[in-house]
PDB file of C-alpha atoms in Angstrom:
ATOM      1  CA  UNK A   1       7.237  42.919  62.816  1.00 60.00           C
ATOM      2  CA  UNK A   2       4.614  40.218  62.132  1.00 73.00           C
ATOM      3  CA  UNK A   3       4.257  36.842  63.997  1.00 76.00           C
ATOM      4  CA  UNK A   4       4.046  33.569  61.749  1.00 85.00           C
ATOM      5  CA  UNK A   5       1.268  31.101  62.574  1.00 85.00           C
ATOM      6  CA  UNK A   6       3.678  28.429  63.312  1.00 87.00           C
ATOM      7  CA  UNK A   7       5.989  30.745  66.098  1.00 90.00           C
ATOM      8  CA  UNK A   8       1.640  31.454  67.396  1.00 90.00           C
ATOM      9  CA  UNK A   9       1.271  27.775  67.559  1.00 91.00           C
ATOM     10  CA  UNK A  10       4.335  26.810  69.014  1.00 92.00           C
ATOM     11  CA  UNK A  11       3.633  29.266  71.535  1.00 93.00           C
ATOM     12  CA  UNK A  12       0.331  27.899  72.554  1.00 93.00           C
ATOM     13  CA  UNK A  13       1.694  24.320  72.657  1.00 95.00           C
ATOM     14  CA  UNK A  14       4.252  25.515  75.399  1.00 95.00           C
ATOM     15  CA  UNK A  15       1.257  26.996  77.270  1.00 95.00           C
ATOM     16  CA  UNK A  16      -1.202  23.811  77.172  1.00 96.00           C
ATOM     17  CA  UNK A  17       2.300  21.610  77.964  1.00 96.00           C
ATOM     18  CA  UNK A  18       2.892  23.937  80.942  1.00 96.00           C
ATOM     19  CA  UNK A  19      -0.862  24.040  82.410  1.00 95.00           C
ATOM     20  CA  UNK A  20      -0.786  19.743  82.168  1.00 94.00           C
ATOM     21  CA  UNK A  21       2.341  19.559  83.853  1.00 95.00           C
ATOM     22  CA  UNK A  22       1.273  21.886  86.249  1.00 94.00           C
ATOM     23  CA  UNK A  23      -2.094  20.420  86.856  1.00 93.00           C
ATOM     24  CA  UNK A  24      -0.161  16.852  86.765  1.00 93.00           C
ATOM     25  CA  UNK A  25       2.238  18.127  89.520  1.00 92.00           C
ATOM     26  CA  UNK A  26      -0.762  19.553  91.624  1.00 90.00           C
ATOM     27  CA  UNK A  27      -3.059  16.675  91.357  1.00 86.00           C
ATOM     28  CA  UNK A  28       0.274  14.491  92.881  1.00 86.00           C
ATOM     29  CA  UNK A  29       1.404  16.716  95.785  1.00 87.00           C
ATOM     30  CA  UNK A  30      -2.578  16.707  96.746  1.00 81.00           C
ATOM     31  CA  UNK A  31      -2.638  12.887  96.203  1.00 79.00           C
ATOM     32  CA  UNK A  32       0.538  12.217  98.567  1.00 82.00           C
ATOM     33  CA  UNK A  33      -0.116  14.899 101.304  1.00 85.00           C
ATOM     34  CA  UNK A  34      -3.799  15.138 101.645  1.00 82.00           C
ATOM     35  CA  UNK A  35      -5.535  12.122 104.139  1.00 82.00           C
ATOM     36  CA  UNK A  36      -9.173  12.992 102.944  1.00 85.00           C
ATOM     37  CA  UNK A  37      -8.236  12.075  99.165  1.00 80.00           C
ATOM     38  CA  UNK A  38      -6.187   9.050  99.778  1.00 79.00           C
ATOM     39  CA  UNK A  39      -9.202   7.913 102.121  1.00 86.00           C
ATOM     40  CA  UNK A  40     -11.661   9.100  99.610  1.00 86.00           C
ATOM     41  CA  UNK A  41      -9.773   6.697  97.121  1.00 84.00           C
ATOM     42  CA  UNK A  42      -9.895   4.283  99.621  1.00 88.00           C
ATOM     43  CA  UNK A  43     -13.667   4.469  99.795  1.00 92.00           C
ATOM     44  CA  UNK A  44     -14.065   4.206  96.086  1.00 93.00           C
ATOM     45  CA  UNK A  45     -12.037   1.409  95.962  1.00 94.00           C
ATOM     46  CA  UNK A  46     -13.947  -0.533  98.397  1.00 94.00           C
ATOM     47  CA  UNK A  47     -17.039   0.374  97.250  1.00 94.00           C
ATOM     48  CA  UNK A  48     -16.501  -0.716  93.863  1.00 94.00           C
ATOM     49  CA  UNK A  49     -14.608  -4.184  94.866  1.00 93.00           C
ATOM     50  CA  UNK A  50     -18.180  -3.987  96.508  1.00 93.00           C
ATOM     51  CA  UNK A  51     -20.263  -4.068  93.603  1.00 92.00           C
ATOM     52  CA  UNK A  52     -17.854  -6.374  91.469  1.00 93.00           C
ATOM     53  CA  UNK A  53     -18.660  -8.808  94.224  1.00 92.00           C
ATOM     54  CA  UNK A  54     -22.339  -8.432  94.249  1.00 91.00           C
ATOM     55  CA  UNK A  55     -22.702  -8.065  90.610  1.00 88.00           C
ATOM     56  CA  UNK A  56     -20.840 -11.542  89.993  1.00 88.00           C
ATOM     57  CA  UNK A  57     -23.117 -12.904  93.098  1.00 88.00           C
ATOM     58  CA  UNK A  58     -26.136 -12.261  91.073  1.00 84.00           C
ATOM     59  CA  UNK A  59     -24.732 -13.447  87.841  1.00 81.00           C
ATOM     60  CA  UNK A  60     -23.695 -17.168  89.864  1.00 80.00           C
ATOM     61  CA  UNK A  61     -27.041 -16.946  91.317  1.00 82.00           C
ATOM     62  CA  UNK A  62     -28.726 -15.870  87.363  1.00 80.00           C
ATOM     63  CA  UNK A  63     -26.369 -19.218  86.094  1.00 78.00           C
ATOM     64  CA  UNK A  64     -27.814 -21.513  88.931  1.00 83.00           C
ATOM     65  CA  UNK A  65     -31.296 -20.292  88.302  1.00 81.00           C
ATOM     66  CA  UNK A  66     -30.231 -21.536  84.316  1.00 80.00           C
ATOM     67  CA  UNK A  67     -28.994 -24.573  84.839  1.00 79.00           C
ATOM     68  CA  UNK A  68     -31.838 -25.725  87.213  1.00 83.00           C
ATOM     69  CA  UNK A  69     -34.921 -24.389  84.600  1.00 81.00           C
ATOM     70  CA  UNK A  70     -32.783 -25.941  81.925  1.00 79.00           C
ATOM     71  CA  UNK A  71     -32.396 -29.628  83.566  1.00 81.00           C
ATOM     72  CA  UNK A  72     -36.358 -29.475  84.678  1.00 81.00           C
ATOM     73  CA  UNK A  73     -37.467 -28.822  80.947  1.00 82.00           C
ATOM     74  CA  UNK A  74     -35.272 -31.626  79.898  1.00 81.00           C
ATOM     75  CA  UNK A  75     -36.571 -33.660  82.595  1.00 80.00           C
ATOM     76  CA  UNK A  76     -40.111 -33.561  81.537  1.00 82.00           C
ATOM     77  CA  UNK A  77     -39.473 -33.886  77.298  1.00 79.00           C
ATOM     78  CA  UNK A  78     -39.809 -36.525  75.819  1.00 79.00           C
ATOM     79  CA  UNK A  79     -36.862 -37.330  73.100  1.00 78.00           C
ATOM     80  CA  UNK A  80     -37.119 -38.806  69.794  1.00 80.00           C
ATOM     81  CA  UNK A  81     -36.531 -42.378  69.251  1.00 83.00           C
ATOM     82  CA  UNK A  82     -35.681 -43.138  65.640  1.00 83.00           C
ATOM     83  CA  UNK A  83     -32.273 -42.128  63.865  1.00 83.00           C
ATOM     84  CA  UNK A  84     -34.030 -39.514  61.287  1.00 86.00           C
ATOM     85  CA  UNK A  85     -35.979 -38.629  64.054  1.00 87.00           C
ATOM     86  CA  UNK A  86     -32.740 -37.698  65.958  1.00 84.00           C
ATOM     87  CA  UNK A  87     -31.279 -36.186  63.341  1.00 87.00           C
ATOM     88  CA  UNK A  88     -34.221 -34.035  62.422  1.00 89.00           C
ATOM     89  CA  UNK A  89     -34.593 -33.111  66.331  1.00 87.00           C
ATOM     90  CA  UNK A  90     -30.408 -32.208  66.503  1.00 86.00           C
ATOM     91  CA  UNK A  91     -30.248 -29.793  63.541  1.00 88.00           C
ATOM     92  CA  UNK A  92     -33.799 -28.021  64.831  1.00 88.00           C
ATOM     93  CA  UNK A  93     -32.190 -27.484  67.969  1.00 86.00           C
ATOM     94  CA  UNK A  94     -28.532 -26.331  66.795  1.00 86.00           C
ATOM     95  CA  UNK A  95     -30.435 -24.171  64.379  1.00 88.00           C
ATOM     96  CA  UNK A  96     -32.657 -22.362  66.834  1.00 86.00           C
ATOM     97  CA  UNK A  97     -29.670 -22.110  69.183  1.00 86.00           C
ATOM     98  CA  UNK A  98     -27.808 -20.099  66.256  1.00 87.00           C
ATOM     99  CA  UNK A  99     -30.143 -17.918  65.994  1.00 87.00           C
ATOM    100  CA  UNK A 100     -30.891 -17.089  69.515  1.00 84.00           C
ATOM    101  CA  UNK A 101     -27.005 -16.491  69.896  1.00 83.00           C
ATOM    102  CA  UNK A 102     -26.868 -14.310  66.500  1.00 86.00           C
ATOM    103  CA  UNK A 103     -30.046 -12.560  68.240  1.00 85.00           C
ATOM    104  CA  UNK A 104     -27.832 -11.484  71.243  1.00 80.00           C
ATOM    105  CA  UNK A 105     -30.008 -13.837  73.910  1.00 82.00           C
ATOM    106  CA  UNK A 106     -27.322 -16.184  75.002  1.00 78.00           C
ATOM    107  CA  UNK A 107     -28.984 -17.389  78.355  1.00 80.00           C
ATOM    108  CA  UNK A 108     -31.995 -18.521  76.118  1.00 82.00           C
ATOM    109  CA  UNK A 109     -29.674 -20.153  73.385  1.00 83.00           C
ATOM    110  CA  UNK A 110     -28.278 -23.006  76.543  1.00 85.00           C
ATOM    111  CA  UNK A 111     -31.463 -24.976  76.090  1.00 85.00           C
ATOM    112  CA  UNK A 112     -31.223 -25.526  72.643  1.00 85.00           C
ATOM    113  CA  UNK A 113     -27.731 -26.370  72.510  1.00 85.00           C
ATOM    114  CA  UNK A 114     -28.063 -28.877  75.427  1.00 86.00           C
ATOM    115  CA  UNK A 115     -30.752 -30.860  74.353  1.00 85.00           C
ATOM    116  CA  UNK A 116     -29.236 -31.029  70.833  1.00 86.00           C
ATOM    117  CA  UNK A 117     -26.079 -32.425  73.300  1.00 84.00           C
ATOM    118  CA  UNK A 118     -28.801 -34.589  74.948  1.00 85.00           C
ATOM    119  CA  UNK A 119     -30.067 -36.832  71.664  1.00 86.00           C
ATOM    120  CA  UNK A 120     -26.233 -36.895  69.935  1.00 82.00           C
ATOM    121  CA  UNK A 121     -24.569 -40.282  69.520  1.00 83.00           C
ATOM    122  CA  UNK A 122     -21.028 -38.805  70.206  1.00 81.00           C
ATOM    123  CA  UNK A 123     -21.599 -36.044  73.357  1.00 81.00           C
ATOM    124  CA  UNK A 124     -17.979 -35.490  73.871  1.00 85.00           C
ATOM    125  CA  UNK A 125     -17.025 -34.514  69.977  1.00 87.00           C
ATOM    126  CA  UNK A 126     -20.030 -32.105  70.101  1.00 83.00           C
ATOM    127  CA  UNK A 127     -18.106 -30.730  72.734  1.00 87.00           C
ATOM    128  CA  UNK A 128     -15.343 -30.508  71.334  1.00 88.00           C
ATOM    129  CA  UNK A 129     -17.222 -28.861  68.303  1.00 87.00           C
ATOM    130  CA  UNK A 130     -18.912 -26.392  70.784  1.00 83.00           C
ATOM    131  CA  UNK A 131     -15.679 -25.109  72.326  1.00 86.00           C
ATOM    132  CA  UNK A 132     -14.651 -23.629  69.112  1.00 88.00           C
ATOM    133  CA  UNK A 133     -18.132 -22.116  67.541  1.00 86.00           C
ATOM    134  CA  UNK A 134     -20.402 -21.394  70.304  1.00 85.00           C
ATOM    135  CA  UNK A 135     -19.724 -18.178  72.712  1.00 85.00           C
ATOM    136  CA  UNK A 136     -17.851 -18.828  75.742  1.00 86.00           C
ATOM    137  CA  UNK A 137     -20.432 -17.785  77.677  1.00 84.00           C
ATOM    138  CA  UNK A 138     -23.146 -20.170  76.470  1.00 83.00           C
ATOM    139  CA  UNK A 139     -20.033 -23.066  76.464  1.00 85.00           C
ATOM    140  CA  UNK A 140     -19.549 -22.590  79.995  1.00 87.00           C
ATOM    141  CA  UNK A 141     -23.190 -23.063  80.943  1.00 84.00           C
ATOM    142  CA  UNK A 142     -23.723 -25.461  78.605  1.00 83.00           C
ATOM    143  CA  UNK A 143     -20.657 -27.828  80.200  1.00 86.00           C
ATOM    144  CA  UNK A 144     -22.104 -26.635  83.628  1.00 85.00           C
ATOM    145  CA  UNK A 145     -25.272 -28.152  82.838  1.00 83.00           C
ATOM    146  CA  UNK A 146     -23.478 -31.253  81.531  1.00 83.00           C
ATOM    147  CA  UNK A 147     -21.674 -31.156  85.157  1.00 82.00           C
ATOM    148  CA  UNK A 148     -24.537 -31.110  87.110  1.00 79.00           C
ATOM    149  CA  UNK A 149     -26.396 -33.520  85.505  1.00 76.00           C
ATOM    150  CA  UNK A 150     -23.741 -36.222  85.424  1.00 66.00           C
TER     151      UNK A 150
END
């Protein structure tokens, strides 16, 4: 008598099936009686609350750091004066902001962006017009900036 593939197959399913459940059942009788795992868990837990918090520590501190280097080097330039000027000045800014953010280097892109913020007539449409193209990342540091400066 010879065994189809399929009966072989079905077979092995079962086996796989049982071993999970098994393993499944195992893993959560030693999860609810043992007091080493649940304090192991406990320590993982903690531990990596513990580097969430440090990790978004540094990136606050990384932002400040931003914001200040950004406000000094707009501090010391000079702007244009005349409207083409301006308007020459703007799109050579938004344009080397683009890139920077198509390039991956957001933090770098801020500058640009602000001081293209800086010379416009109309800040607050800019804005506006920010909050739907640029990252949310370089938005947020960019309205930061516009915060702190204010």
């Amino acid at each position: 008598m010879a065994v189809k593939a399929s009966t072989i197959a079905v077979i092995s399913t079962a086996v796989i099936a049982a071993f999970g459940i098994g393993y499944l059942v195992y893993f959560d009788q030693k999860r609810r009686k043992d007091p080493e795992f649940k304090k192991q868990l406990k320590r993982e837990r903690k531990k990596q609350a513990k580097a969430e918090k440090e990790t978004k520590k540094a990136e606050l501190a990384t932002v400040e750091q931003l914001v200040q280097n950004v406000l000094n080097e707009i501090a010391q330039e000079t702007f244009p004066e005349s409207p083409e000027e301006k308007e020459k000045y703007f799109m050579e800014q938004v344009a080397a902001g683009e890139a920077l953010c198509q390039q991956g280097l957001h933090n770098e892109s801020v500058k640009h962006f602000y001081k293209a913020l800086k010379i416009y007539p109309a800040p607050l449409e800019l804005i506006m017009i920010y909050q739907q193209t640029l990252p949310e990342v370089v938005f947020r540091i960019v309205v930061n900036i516009m915060a702190v400066e204010v």
